[in-house]
Coordinates of C-alpha atoms in Angstrom, one line a residue:
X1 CA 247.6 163.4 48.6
X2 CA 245.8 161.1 49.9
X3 CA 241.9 159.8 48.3
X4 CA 240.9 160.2 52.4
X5 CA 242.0 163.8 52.6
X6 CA 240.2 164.7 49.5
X7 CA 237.0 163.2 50.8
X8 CA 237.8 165.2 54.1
X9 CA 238.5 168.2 52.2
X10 CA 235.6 167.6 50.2
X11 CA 233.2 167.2 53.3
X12 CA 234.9 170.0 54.9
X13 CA 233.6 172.0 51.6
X14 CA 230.3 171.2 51.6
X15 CA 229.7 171.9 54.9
X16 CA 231.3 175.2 55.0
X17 CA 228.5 175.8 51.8
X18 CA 226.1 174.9 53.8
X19 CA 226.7 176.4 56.9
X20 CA 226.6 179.3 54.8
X21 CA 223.6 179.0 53.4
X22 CA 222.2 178.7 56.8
X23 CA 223.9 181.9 57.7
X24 CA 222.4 184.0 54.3
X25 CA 219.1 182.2 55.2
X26 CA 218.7 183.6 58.7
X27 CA 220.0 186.9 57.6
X28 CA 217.2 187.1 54.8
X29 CA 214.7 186.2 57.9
X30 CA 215.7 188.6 60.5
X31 CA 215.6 191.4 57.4
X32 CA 212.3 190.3 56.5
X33 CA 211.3 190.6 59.9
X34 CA 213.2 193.8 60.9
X35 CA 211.1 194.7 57.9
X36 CA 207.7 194.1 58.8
X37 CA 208.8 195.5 62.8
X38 CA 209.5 199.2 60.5
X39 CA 205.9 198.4 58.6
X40 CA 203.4 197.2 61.3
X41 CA 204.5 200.4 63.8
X42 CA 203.7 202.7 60.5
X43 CA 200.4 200.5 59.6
X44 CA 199.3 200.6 63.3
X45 CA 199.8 204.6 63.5
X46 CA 197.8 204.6 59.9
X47 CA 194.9 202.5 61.8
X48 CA 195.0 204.7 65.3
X49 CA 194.6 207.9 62.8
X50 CA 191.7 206.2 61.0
X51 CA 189.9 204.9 64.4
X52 CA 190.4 208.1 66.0
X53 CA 188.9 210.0 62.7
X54 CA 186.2 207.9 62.7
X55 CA 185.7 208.7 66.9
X56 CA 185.5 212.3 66.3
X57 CA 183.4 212.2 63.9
X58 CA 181.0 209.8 65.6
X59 CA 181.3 211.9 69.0
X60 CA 180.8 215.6 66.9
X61 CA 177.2 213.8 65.5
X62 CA 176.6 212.7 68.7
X63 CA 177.1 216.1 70.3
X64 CA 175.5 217.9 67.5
X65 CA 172.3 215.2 68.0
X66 CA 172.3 215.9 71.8
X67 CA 171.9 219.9 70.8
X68 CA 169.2 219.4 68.9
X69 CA 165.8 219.4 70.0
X70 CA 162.6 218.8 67.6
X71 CA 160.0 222.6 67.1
X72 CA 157.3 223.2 69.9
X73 CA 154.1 222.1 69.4
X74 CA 151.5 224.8 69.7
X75 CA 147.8 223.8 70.9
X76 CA 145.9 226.9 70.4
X77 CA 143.2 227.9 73.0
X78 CA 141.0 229.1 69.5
X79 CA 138.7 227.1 67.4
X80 CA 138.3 223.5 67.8
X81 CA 140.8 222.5 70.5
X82 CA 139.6 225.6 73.1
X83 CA 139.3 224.5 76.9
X84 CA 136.2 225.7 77.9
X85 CA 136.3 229.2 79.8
X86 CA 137.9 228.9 83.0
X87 CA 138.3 225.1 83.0
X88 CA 140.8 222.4 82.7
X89 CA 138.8 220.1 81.3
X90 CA 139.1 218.5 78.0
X91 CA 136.8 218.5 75.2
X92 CA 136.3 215.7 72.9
X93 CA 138.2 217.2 69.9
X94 CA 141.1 218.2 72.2
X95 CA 140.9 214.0 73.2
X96 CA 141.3 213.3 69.9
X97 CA 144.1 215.1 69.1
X98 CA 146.0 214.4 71.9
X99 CA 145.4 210.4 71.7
X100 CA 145.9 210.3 67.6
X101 CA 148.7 213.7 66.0
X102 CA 150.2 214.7 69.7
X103 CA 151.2 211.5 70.8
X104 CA 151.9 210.2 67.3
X105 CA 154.6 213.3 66.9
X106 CA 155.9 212.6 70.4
X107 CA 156.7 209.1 69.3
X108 CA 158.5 210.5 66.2
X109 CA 160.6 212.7 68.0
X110 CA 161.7 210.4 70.5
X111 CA 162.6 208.2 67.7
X112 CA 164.1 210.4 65.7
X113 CA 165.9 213.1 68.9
X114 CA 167.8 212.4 71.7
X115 CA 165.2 213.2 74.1
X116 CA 163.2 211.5 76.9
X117 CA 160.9 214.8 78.2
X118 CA 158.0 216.3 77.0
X119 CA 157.5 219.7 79.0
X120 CA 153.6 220.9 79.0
X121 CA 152.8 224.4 79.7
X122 CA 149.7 226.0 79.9
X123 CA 149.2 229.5 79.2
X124 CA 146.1 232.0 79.1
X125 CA 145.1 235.5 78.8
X126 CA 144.8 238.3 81.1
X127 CA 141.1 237.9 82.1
X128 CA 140.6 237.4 85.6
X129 CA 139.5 233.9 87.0
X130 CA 136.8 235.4 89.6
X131 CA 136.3 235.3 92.8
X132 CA 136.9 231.9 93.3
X133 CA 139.4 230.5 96.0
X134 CA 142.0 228.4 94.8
X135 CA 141.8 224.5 96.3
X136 CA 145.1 223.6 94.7
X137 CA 147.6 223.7 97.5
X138 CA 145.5 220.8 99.0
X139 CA 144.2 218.9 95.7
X140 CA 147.1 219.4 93.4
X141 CA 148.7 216.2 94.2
X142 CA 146.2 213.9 94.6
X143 CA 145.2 215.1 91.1
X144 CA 148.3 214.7 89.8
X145 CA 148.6 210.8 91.0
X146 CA 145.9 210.3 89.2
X147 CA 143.8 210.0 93.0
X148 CA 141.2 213.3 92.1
X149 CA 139.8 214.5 89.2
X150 CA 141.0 216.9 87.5
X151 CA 137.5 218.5 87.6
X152 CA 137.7 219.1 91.1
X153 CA 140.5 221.4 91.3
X154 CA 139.4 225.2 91.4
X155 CA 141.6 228.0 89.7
X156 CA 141.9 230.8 92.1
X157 CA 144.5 232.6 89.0
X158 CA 145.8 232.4 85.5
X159 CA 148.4 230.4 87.2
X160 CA 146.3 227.8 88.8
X161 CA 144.0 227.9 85.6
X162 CA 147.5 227.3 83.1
X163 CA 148.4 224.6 86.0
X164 CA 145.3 222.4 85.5
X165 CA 145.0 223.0 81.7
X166 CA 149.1 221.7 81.3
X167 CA 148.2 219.0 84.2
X168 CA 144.9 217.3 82.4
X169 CA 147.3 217.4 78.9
X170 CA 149.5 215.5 80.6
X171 CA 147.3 213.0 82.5
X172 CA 146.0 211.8 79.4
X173 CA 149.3 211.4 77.3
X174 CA 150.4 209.4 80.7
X175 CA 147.1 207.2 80.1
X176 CA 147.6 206.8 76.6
X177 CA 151.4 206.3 76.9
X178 CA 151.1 203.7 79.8
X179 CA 148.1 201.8 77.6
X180 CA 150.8 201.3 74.8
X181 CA 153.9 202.6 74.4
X182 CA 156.6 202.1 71.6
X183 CA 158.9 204.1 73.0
X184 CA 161.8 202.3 75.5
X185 CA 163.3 206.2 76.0
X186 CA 160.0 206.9 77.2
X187 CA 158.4 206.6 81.0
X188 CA 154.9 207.2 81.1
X189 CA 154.9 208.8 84.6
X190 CA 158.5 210.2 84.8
X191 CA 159.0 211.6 81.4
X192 CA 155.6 214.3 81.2
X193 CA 156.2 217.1 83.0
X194 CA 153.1 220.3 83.5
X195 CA 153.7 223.8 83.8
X196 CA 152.2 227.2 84.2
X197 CA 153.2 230.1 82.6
X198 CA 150.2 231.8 83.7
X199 CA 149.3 235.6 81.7
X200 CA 153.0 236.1 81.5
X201 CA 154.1 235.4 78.1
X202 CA 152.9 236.3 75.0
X203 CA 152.8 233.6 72.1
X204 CA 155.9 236.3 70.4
X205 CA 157.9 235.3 74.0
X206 CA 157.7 238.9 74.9
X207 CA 156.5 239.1 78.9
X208 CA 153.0 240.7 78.3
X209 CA 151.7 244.4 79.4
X210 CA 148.3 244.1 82.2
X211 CA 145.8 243.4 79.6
X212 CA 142.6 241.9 81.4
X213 CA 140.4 242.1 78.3
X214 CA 140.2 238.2 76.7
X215 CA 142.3 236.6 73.8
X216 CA 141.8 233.8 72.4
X217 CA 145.7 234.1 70.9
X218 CA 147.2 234.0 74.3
X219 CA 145.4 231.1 75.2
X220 CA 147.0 228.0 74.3
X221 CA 149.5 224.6 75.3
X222 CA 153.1 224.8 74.6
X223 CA 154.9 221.4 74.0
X224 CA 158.4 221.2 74.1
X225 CA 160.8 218.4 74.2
X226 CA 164.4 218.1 76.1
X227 CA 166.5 215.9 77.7
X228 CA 167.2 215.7 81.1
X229 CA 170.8 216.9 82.7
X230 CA 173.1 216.1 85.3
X231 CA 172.6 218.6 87.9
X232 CA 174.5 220.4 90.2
X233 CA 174.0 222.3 93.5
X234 CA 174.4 226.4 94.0
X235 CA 177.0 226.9 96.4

């Protein structure tokens, strides 16, 4: 044999060794890689469950936060913070509590709830009002934008009387709210709201027997806080 044929054979060798090496070498990479295409699918399921876990559990506090509302805040018509008789006017120690613990616990709650309405509602007793003739179906809103007095509206019954008792509550959390308010979920005009219940509910939230005798116990301001909904239209 020739010492040119045993170089060629030689060569030949060596490049059949490594041409196999190349050949192991991109086998070991595609099973490395057909290994980590099997892993990431099972590590990408493992982080869907986790994300989705976490999702529920962030939407269940969020639901469970939207359904719950802070206690009602009684004013009582007794003692200290009474209106006088058959007025809506405030006194100085009802002005005081209004601008320093109501609207102190209002910004709590707004902080701390998932509210943005505070619902007023005046109630009284059974007592008649008098004789007197009711001006609110042609003062009420020019009272209510702030363009009357509350003074000047006349109570012609409990329901006018609960009306303008709710309605001078809620003027002067709207002036204190409007002066300064820390609250961005809460609109001084838009987020007050004054109702009457009238004689019609006891402070147990029984509807209450004819009773025309007074009592200072069914006399008093209801605060309650909500949120407003999405509404729809009876068909």
């Amino acid at each position: 044999m020739k010492i040119s044929q045993l170089k060629y054979a030689e060569l030949f060798t060596l490049l059949a060794f490594i041409f196999l090496l190349i050949i192991f070498s991109i086998q070991g990479s595609l099973t490395e890689e057909n290994a980590l295409a099997k892993e990431n699918p099972q590590e990408l399921k493992e982080e869907i469950a986790k994300l989705t876990k976490e999702n529920d559990e962030l939407t269940a506090k969020l639901e469970e936060r939207e359904n719950e509302f802070p206690p009602n805040i009684i004013i009582e018509g007794a003692g200290k913070y009474a209106f006088p008789s058959g007025s809506g006017g405030l006194t100085t120690n009802l002005k005081n509590f209004i601008a320093t613990d109501l609207a102190k616990k209002i910004e709590e709650n707004f902080n701390k709830y998932d509210i943005d309405t505070v619902v007023v509602v005046g109630h009284t007793d059974g007592q008649s009002v008098g004789n007197r003739v009711s001006n609110l179906d042609k003062t009420l809103e020019k009272s209510a934008t702030g363009n009357l007095p509350i003074s000047k509206l006349t109570p012609g019954s409990n329901a006018d009387l609960g009306l303008i008792r709710a309605l001078a509550v809620v003027k002067e959390l709207q002036r204190i709210f409007a002066d300064n308010n820390p609250v961005e979920t809460l609109d001084a005009q838009k987020s007050f709201r004054a109702y009457s219940a009238g004689q019609l509910t006891l402070p147990n939230g029984t509807f209450a027997e004819p009773n025309p005798k007074p009592d200072a116990q069914r006399r008093r301001i209801e605060i309650r806080f909500t949120k407003t909904r999405k509404t729809t239209t009876a068909e």
